[in-house]
PDB file of C-alpha atoms in Angstrom:
ATOM      1  CA  MET A  27      13.940  27.746   6.739  1.00  0.00           C
ATOM      2  CA  SER A  28      14.480  29.656   9.950  1.00  0.00           C
ATOM      3  CA  ASP A  29      12.616  27.811  12.691  1.00  0.00           C
ATOM      4  CA  HIS A  30      14.902  25.850  15.024  1.00  0.00           C
ATOM      5  CA  VAL A  31      12.265  23.202  15.806  1.00  0.00           C
ATOM      6  CA  THR A  32      11.676  22.581  12.112  1.00  0.00           C
ATOM      7  CA  LYS A  33      15.394  22.097  11.588  1.00  0.00           C
ATOM      8  CA  GLU A  34      15.413  19.587  14.441  1.00  0.00           C
ATOM      9  CA  HIS A  35      12.564  17.673  12.792  1.00  0.00           C
ATOM     10  CA  LEU A  36      14.432  17.683   9.474  1.00  0.00           C
ATOM     11  CA  GLU A  37      17.470  16.280  11.245  1.00  0.00           C
ATOM     12  CA  ALA A  38      15.281  13.586  12.839  1.00  0.00           C
ATOM     13  CA  LEU A  39      14.112  12.583   9.363  1.00  0.00           C
ATOM     14  CA  ARG A  40      17.717  12.515   8.125  1.00  0.00           C
ATOM     15  CA  GLU A  41      18.574  10.272  11.083  1.00  0.00           C
ATOM     16  CA  GLU A  42      15.687   7.953  10.186  1.00  0.00           C
ATOM     17  CA  LEU A  43      17.116   7.695   6.687  1.00  0.00           C
ATOM     18  CA  ARG A  44      20.579   6.924   8.058  1.00  0.00           C
ATOM     19  CA  THR A  45      19.479   4.319  10.584  1.00  0.00           C
ATOM     20  CA  ARG A  46      16.507   2.714   8.853  1.00  0.00           C
ATOM     21  CA  GLY A  47      17.207   3.628   5.264  1.00  0.00           C
ATOM     22  CA  SER A  48      18.128   0.075   4.367  1.00  0.00           C
ATOM     23  CA  HIS A  49      14.486  -0.897   4.969  1.00  0.00           C
ATOM     24  CA  LEU A  50      13.299   1.543   2.307  1.00  0.00           C
ATOM     25  CA  SER A  51      13.012   0.669  -1.342  1.00  0.00           C
ATOM     26  CA  PRO A  52      15.225   2.699  -3.673  1.00  0.00           C
ATOM     27  CA  GLN A  53      12.124   4.576  -4.848  1.00  0.00           C
ATOM     28  CA  GLU A  54      11.024   5.363  -1.282  1.00  0.00           C
ATOM     29  CA  ARG A  55      14.496   6.537  -0.364  1.00  0.00           C
ATOM     30  CA  GLU A  56      14.748   8.774  -3.447  1.00  0.00           C
ATOM     31  CA  HIS A  57      11.293  10.208  -2.734  1.00  0.00           C
ATOM     32  CA  LEU A  58      12.315  11.160   0.810  1.00  0.00           C
ATOM     33  CA  GLU A  59      15.675  12.534  -0.265  1.00  0.00           C
ATOM     34  CA  ALA A  60      14.013  14.679  -2.949  1.00  0.00           C
ATOM     35  CA  LEU A  61      11.510  15.939  -0.387  1.00  0.00           C
ATOM     36  CA  LEU A  62      14.333  16.801   2.021  1.00  0.00           C
ATOM     37  CA  ARG A  63      16.270  18.628  -0.693  1.00  0.00           C
ATOM     38  CA  GLY A  64      13.179  20.657  -1.522  1.00  0.00           C
ATOM     39  CA  LEU A  65      12.557  21.520   2.113  1.00  0.00           C
ATOM     40  CA  GLU A  66      16.155  22.503   2.695  1.00  0.00           C
ATOM     41  CA  ALA A  67      16.242  24.650  -0.448  1.00  0.00           C
ATOM     42  CA  ASP A  68      13.347  26.858   0.637  1.00  0.00           C
ATOM     43  CA  ALA A  69      10.086  25.467   1.925  1.00  0.00           C
ATOM     44  CA  ALA A  70       8.453  28.898   1.905  1.00  0.00           C
ATOM     45  CA  ALA A  71       8.891  29.154  -1.865  1.00  0.00           C
ATOM     46  CA  ASP A  72       6.872  25.981  -2.490  1.00  0.00           C
ATOM     47  CA  PRO A  73       3.165  26.481  -1.802  1.00  0.00           C
ATOM     48  CA  GLY A  74       2.531  22.731  -2.117  1.00  0.00           C
ATOM     49  CA  VAL A  75       5.042  21.672   0.522  1.00  0.00           C
ATOM     50  CA  ALA A  76       2.411  20.995   3.202  1.00  0.00           C
ATOM     51  CA  GLN A  77       0.419  18.802   0.844  1.00  0.00           C
ATOM     52  CA  ALA A  78       3.573  16.995  -0.315  1.00  0.00           C
ATOM     53  CA  LEU A  79       4.473  16.236   3.307  1.00  0.00           C
ATOM     54  CA  GLN A  80       0.967  14.949   4.037  1.00  0.00           C
ATOM     55  CA  HIS A  81       0.983  12.683   0.984  1.00  0.00           C
ATOM     56  CA  ALA A  82       4.430  11.368   1.866  1.00  0.00           C
ATOM     57  CA  ALA A  83       3.363  10.675   5.455  1.00  0.00           C
ATOM     58  CA  GLU A  84       0.348   8.739   4.212  1.00  0.00           C
ATOM     59  CA  ARG A  85       2.534   6.772   1.802  1.00  0.00           C
ATOM     60  CA  PHE A  86       4.944   5.679   4.549  1.00  0.00           C
ATOM     61  CA  GLU A  87       2.436   5.199   7.397  1.00  0.00           C
ATOM     62  CA  VAL A  88       1.909   1.444   7.113  1.00  0.00           C
ATOM     63  CA  ASN A  89       5.434   0.204   6.418  1.00  0.00           C
ATOM     64  CA  HIS A  90       7.520   2.972   7.977  1.00  0.00           C
ATOM     65  CA  PRO A  91       5.549   4.649  10.791  1.00  0.00           C
ATOM     66  CA  SER A  92       8.589   6.418  12.266  1.00  0.00           C
ATOM     67  CA  VAL A  93       9.303   8.059   8.895  1.00  0.00           C
ATOM     68  CA  ALA A  94       5.637   9.069   8.631  1.00  0.00           C
ATOM     69  CA  ALA A  95       5.786  10.583  12.123  1.00  0.00           C
ATOM     70  CA  ALA A  96       8.919  12.560  11.225  1.00  0.00           C
ATOM     71  CA  LEU A  97       7.209  13.885   8.084  1.00  0.00           C
ATOM     72  CA  ARG A  98       4.135  14.925  10.066  1.00  0.00           C
ATOM     73  CA  ASN A  99       6.307  16.682  12.659  1.00  0.00           C
ATOM     74  CA  ILE A 100       7.950  18.694   9.891  1.00  0.00           C
ATOM     75  CA  GLY A 101       4.524  19.608   8.509  1.00  0.00           C
ATOM     76  CA  VAL A 102       3.323  20.785  11.915  1.00  0.00           C
ATOM     77  CA  SER A 103       6.488  22.808  12.455  1.00  0.00           C
ATOM     78  CA  LEU A 104       6.123  24.490   9.074  1.00  0.00           C
ATOM     79  CA  ALA A 105       2.473  25.256   9.791  1.00  0.00           C
ATOM     80  CA  ASN A 106       3.471  26.782  13.120  1.00  0.00           C
ATOM     81  CA  ILE A 107       5.808  29.223  11.382  1.00  0.00           C
ATOM     82  CA  GLY A 108       3.223  30.065   8.747  1.00  0.00           C
ATOM     83  CA  ILE A 109       4.376  27.973   5.821  1.00  0.00           C
TER      84      ILE A 109
END
């Protein structure tokens, strides 16, 4: 992933996990960590990444709105660079 803004949004999500991760269930935390690993590996290689981000944002919206916002920011950044 080459876009600087996208990397900043990924780091914001990592920070959310560090600071608020204790409020996540083990399943929620694993889901986010798996999503991050996939994004860091190569988001452009996964055609379903935008949909995965949208679903994850919807899943976390009610109980973890800051995580949902970070996921949406990543999705917007990826869309802006054509992924």
